Every structure is written in structure tokens, then in C-alpha cells.
């Protein structure tokens, strides 16, 4: 279970670092795949041509499409989106228009772009290699470099838009990598400034200290209250109340032995410990109270309330209301709220298909940070990792920049594990290189990720690559995340954040030091 949960967490954290792209198959397989795709694309082109020939006034575009050189393009799939203009269309100052192959390619995109899909991006790349700006007005109308789009027709596996004019050339009005960096740096400083009050909040500091110390609850004489019940082999469950009574009592931090001392007491559920990392006295206390513990399956609606005290003064409140909780099963939902004055952390985990998680940090009514995720898996299976399917994650900062990622976590987990096993014990440079290349290809195959600005326009995509580094012992390889910006700039994630964020780093270090 721990390994499975670690994989889910890893997926949520790494989703913004990887995006789908072609795998590093050997040349022969790639060439064969291209031939197969070209044959399928020819069928798509023929279908779209036939559809255009049935339209009035589309002869010139249809004739040009018949001459389209399918072999001149590298394909990732066999879907097309065609933006066809009528015979009487004009281009710039020209009274009439000749549909050349170059012009034709400016009006064909690889993949299927519905109106809803176009509203989520700020550009698309045409077969010609040109990047065309995508904009949406207040009425919901979508434009390509200023040319309005109507509802497309579905033709075989492709989409056909009939447009009223030639899509003009034009510089893509998108943010450069450096502009995005400036925006993110300013956003980071704004976030830290708005979180400033947390650094001085004794309850928040005490809770972070408790979370660090809680990981030491592993000794035989102390029952970890965070475990899922405490049934012994062959024991028949009675009630949640009986199970909680087994772990109820006073947990006191023993600084000398660096472990928790436990005294059983069914009337109390308390933790006594130092409020700060370097504290020498147990001046912090967390008390927990429960309600709804009576009854049989599903054992009622349990409610838990926690209060955080520092120097005998209440500094924070924690409340959790799991639903449909039983001894041997997870709750169907577990909404939890933590309050530190004007700061409120809210989170919830819902067991469903898919399972979902949400979390947010608010200052008053303003959302400073928010995140959500979903994943398909049977959490109660003997090995939940074997039941994993599609998963997604999203993180937003002040509602101004958002990173979204999604993919097939099950296949990712399975194939990465297979690669790890294949190269287990092989530490030579050639094997390390091949291993990292194969893992990067798997991430690119099964995961996609994008970054969006405050207007919900895509400003960058993310992918994975094999990256080498050298130290005194030799050359090693790892999988690195890569930002792909719309000014054609590419940068490894660690390199991108390594320069230009000095002010943010200093502000963050100053913020953390206050703890």
C-alpha cells in the first residue's frame, strides 16, 4: 500500500514535468510506423477531398488537396484538422488566390482540434511549420489569426472547418520564455508576501513540527493513530469506537530517546511535544475529540475535532468528517479543514471511480494555492497498483498560473517498473543512458502536461528527456523535465529556474527562516 500511494503521489508531483511526444523507437520501427501512418493519412485526405467536392465553391482547395504530398510530413497520428477556404476567398491585397501547396499546408493541422480544444490553447502548428495564433472573443467565437471559425464537420477520423477567408500570415502573439519567467518571478514574490502571516503563526509552526515528529511512531509499544485500524490476525472487528480506544491515550515526545512515550487512556487523545524544531520543552499540545462512533456498519458518520495549543493558548483548529468509514475499509470521503486565524487549509479525498483529491490554501476569501487530482484505482485491492488507470493533476498559484497534467498512470507504472527490473544491476554508462532514454520515452508516451496563464491560455508544454551529468566518479544519466515555450525556446526545468528567480529564492529563505 505504501508503495502504491507513493506512486500516486509521484504521479501528481511529476505530471507537470512530462508531456507526450514520439518515443525513441529504433529507426527501422519508426520508418515502418511512418509508412503506416502515411497510408492512413492518404485515406483521410481522400475523405476530406470528397467532402469538399460536395460543397459549392470549394473546387480550388479540393484540387490542391488532391495533390498534397503526404510523404513530406512526419506524423504522430492519422488525424487531421483542415481549414478550407472557398474559391472566391482573397489573400491580403490579391484579388484572386492560387491555392499553392505552401498555402494549403498553412491550412492543415495534425491532430483533431474541436472548438472546445482550440479554446484551451493559444496557438497551433500547421503542417507548413507555421504557428497560428488562436484567440477567443467574449461571445465564444474562436479565431485563427483573426479568421473566425464555425462548427466543423466530422469526416472519417478528421475535422473539416469551412472558413470564409485565407488564414493570413502573422507573428504569433505569445509570451516568450523570458516573459513567462518574469511573470512567474513576480507571482512567486506576491505569493510569499501573502503567506507572510503564516511564518508568525504559532499554530502553523507547531503543526509542521508535529508532522515531522509523527514519522517516528514506529516502536512496538506505541500504536500509530494514523494506521488503518489495529486489528490482530483472526480478530473480529466490533466497532470503530473500540478500535479508537485501543490507540487512545497521551503521546508525549521524549527528546532524550527521540521517540514518543505512550500512556493508554480511553478518555483522552493527546499529543504533547515541543512547538518548534529546536524546542526543549513540550509546550505544544494537540487534543482530538471524536463523535459519531456508535453503531454498526458503516459505523456511523465519524467526526474528529483537533485543537492546537502553544503555551496553553489555542492557536489552531483541525476538523475532519469522514463518511461511510468502517474498520476494514477506507471512508468514501474525508473532508478536512485546518484553520490558523485568517489562513485556512481545506482538503478532501473521495473514493470513487475515479478517486479524487482536492486541496487549497486561503487567506480570508482569497485562494493562494489550489490543487486537485484524480486517479482510477481500487484502493482496497490486494495490490492497488495493478488496478491503476487514468490519472490527472492540477496546481494553481493565485489563480494566475496553472499547471495541468494527465495520463495513464497504470501503464506508466507498469512499464517504468519493467525497465527498472530489466536494468537492475547494470551500472555501466551505456546501460544507464539507455535506461534513462527508455524511461523518458515512457513518460512522454503516457503523460501530458501544460502551463497556462491567467487567461487560461497555454504558454508552455512540458516533456521529458534523458540528461547526463558528470562528477569525479564518472558520467551518469537521469530523466529531466523540459519546458517547451511558444517562442521555440526549450529549457530543462532545473536550468530554467536556476537563473532569474534569485529574488524569489531569497524571499523564500527569509520566510522559512522565521519558523
PDB file of C-alpha atoms in Angstrom, residues 34-35 37-43 45-46 65-75 80 101 105 127:
ATOM      1  CA  UNK A  34       5.546   6.426 -40.641  1.00  0.00           C
ATOM      2  CA  UNK A  35       4.651   4.386 -43.708  1.00  0.00           C
ATOM      3  CA  UNK A  37       0.516   6.470 -40.821  1.00  0.00           C
ATOM      4  CA  UNK A  38       1.034   7.895 -44.310  1.00  0.00           C
ATOM      5  CA  UNK A  39      -1.320   5.297 -45.729  1.00  0.00           C
ATOM      6  CA  UNK A  40      -3.951   6.202 -43.152  1.00  0.00           C
ATOM      7  CA  UNK A  41      -3.484   9.937 -43.768  1.00  0.00           C
ATOM      8  CA  UNK A  42      -3.981   9.375 -47.506  1.00  0.00           C
ATOM      9  CA  UNK A  43      -7.367   7.874 -46.677  1.00  0.00           C
ATOM     10  CA  UNK A  45      -7.148  13.306 -47.287  1.00  0.00           C
ATOM     11  CA  UNK A  46      -9.317  11.444 -49.793  1.00  0.00           C
ATOM     12  CA  UNK A  65      -5.729  18.803 -51.548  1.00  0.00           C
ATOM     13  CA  UNK A  66      -5.659  16.036 -54.161  1.00  0.00           C
ATOM     14  CA  UNK A  67      -2.012  16.972 -54.840  1.00  0.00           C
ATOM     15  CA  UNK A  68      -0.998  17.078 -51.173  1.00  0.00           C
ATOM     16  CA  UNK A  69       2.349  15.335 -50.695  1.00  0.00           C
ATOM     17  CA  UNK A  70       1.560  13.078 -47.751  1.00  0.00           C
ATOM     18  CA  UNK A  71       5.143  11.793 -47.573  1.00  0.00           C
ATOM     19  CA  UNK A  72       6.507  15.298 -46.918  1.00  0.00           C
ATOM     20  CA  UNK A  73       5.205  15.344 -43.344  1.00  0.00           C
ATOM     21  CA  UNK A  74       6.224  13.433 -40.205  1.00  0.00           C
ATOM     22  CA  UNK A  75       3.151  12.077 -38.405  1.00  0.00           C
ATOM     23  CA  UNK A  80      -6.128  15.909 -39.475  1.00  0.00           C
ATOM     24  CA  UNK A 101       0.977  23.616 -51.733  1.00  0.00           C
ATOM     25  CA  UNK A 105      -0.131  23.394 -45.724  1.00  0.00           C
ATOM     26  CA  UNK A 127       1.789  21.255 -41.482  1.00  0.00           C
TER      27      UNK A 127
END
